[in-house]
Every structure is written in structure tokens, then in C-alpha cells.
PDB file of C-alpha atoms in Angstrom:
ATOM      1  CA  UNK A   1     -30.641   4.486  68.771  1.00  0.00           C
ATOM      2  CA  UNK A   2     -29.807   0.852  69.412  1.00  0.00           C
ATOM      3  CA  UNK A   3     -31.096  -0.548  66.102  1.00  0.00           C
ATOM      4  CA  UNK A   4     -28.188  -2.678  64.745  1.00  0.00           C
ATOM      5  CA  UNK A   5     -29.591  -2.494  61.188  1.00  0.00           C
ATOM      6  CA  UNK A   6     -29.830   1.304  61.102  1.00  0.00           C
ATOM      7  CA  UNK A   7     -27.781   2.872  63.942  1.00  0.00           C
ATOM      8  CA  UNK A   8     -27.870   6.595  64.594  1.00  0.00           C
ATOM      9  CA  UNK A   9     -26.814   9.172  67.151  1.00  0.00           C
ATOM     10  CA  UNK A  10     -29.039  11.860  68.619  1.00  0.00           C
ATOM     11  CA  UNK A  11     -27.378  15.281  68.759  1.00  0.00           C
ATOM     12  CA  UNK A  12     -28.743  17.895  71.160  1.00  0.00           C
ATOM     13  CA  UNK A  13     -28.372  21.643  70.687  1.00  0.00           C
ATOM     14  CA  UNK A  14     -29.155  24.719  72.710  1.00  0.00           C
ATOM     15  CA  UNK A  15     -32.227  26.747  71.748  1.00  0.00           C
ATOM     16  CA  UNK A  16     -32.741  30.446  72.462  1.00  0.00           C
ATOM     17  CA  UNK A  17     -36.136  29.753  74.073  1.00  0.00           C
ATOM     18  CA  UNK A  18     -35.978  29.038  77.820  1.00  0.00           C
ATOM     19  CA  UNK A  19     -36.218  25.341  78.849  1.00  0.00           C
ATOM     20  CA  UNK A  20     -36.118  24.226  75.187  1.00  0.00           C
ATOM     21  CA  UNK A  21     -33.654  22.329  73.001  1.00  0.00           C
ATOM     22  CA  UNK A  22     -33.125  21.203  69.408  1.00  0.00           C
ATOM     23  CA  UNK A  23     -32.252  17.701  68.220  1.00  0.00           C
ATOM     24  CA  UNK A  24     -30.931  15.907  65.117  1.00  0.00           C
ATOM     25  CA  UNK A  25     -30.867  12.225  64.284  1.00  0.00           C
ATOM     26  CA  UNK A  26     -27.541  11.574  62.476  1.00  0.00           C
ATOM     27  CA  UNK A  27     -26.535   8.332  60.738  1.00  0.00           C
ATOM     28  CA  UNK A  28     -22.978   6.993  60.221  1.00  0.00           C
ATOM     29  CA  UNK A  29     -22.964   8.100  56.551  1.00  0.00           C
ATOM     30  CA  UNK A  30     -23.671  11.706  57.633  1.00  0.00           C
ATOM     31  CA  UNK A  31     -27.312  11.752  56.553  1.00  0.00           C
ATOM     32  CA  UNK A  32     -29.982  13.166  58.830  1.00  0.00           C
ATOM     33  CA  UNK A  33     -33.188  11.617  60.081  1.00  0.00           C
ATOM     34  CA  UNK A  34     -35.683  13.540  62.197  1.00  0.00           C
ATOM     35  CA  UNK A  35     -34.677  17.134  62.992  1.00  0.00           C
ATOM     36  CA  UNK A  36     -36.703  19.276  65.363  1.00  0.00           C
ATOM     37  CA  UNK A  37     -37.062  20.712  68.792  1.00  0.00           C
ATOM     38  CA  UNK A  38     -38.706  20.204  72.134  1.00  0.00           C
ATOM     39  CA  UNK A  39     -40.048  23.656  72.922  1.00  0.00           C
ATOM     40  CA  UNK A  40     -41.455  24.973  76.174  1.00  0.00           C
ATOM     41  CA  UNK A  41     -44.482  27.251  75.868  1.00  0.00           C
ATOM     42  CA  UNK A  42     -44.726  29.312  79.043  1.00  0.00           C
ATOM     43  CA  UNK A  43     -46.376  32.500  80.169  1.00  0.00           C
ATOM     44  CA  UNK A  44     -45.253  34.650  78.500  1.00  0.00           C
ATOM     45  CA  UNK A  45     -44.452  32.355  75.587  1.00  0.00           C
ATOM     46  CA  UNK A  46     -40.958  33.316  74.397  1.00  0.00           C
ATOM     47  CA  UNK A  47     -40.570  30.410  71.963  1.00  0.00           C
ATOM     48  CA  UNK A  48     -41.524  32.312  68.761  1.00  0.00           C
ATOM     49  CA  UNK A  49     -43.209  29.092  67.537  1.00  0.00           C
ATOM     50  CA  UNK A  50     -46.697  28.928  66.055  1.00  0.00           C
ATOM     51  CA  UNK A  51     -49.286  27.074  68.137  1.00  0.00           C
ATOM     52  CA  UNK A  52     -53.040  26.900  67.498  1.00  0.00           C
ATOM     53  CA  UNK A  53     -54.081  27.571  71.090  1.00  0.00           C
ATOM     54  CA  UNK A  54     -51.986  28.944  73.942  1.00  0.00           C
ATOM     55  CA  UNK A  55     -50.998  26.382  76.579  1.00  0.00           C
ATOM     56  CA  UNK A  56     -48.274  25.830  79.180  1.00  0.00           C
ATOM     57  CA  UNK A  57     -45.933  22.911  78.598  1.00  0.00           C
ATOM     58  CA  UNK A  58     -43.651  21.267  76.060  1.00  0.00           C
ATOM     59  CA  UNK A  59     -44.414  20.511  72.424  1.00  0.00           C
ATOM     60  CA  UNK A  60     -42.373  18.908  69.658  1.00  0.00           C
ATOM     61  CA  UNK A  61     -41.684  20.941  66.539  1.00  0.00           C
ATOM     62  CA  UNK A  62     -40.170  19.210  63.505  1.00  0.00           C
TER      63      UNK A  62
END
């Protein structure tokens, strides 16, 4: 993030679900901000995430 008053880095990680990834917002002091994932819900849905209604596409999970 380019905020000079509160800079952070976004770390990306592999997820086991196809076409999905995890992310962490990390600050210079080592603390974390938002942690979550961008998860693809396909057919069949192999994400193992809870969703209210089945759909095809990406959803954020934090």
C-alpha cells in the first residue's frame, strides 16, 4: 500500500483450491492487517468454504 503514514506490504500465498490464493497485509513492525483469501467457487466447488448459495466465481473470505 502506498500510504506514507501507514505503509504495508501485501503477501500472497498459494491455496489448495484451484484458481484461488491467500493474502496477508503486513506492516513494518511485523503486525498483520487484513488476512484472507480470494477463493474460486466452481462446478464442482473444491474450495471447502461455506457459502450461502452455490454460484460460479470468486469471493473474498477473511
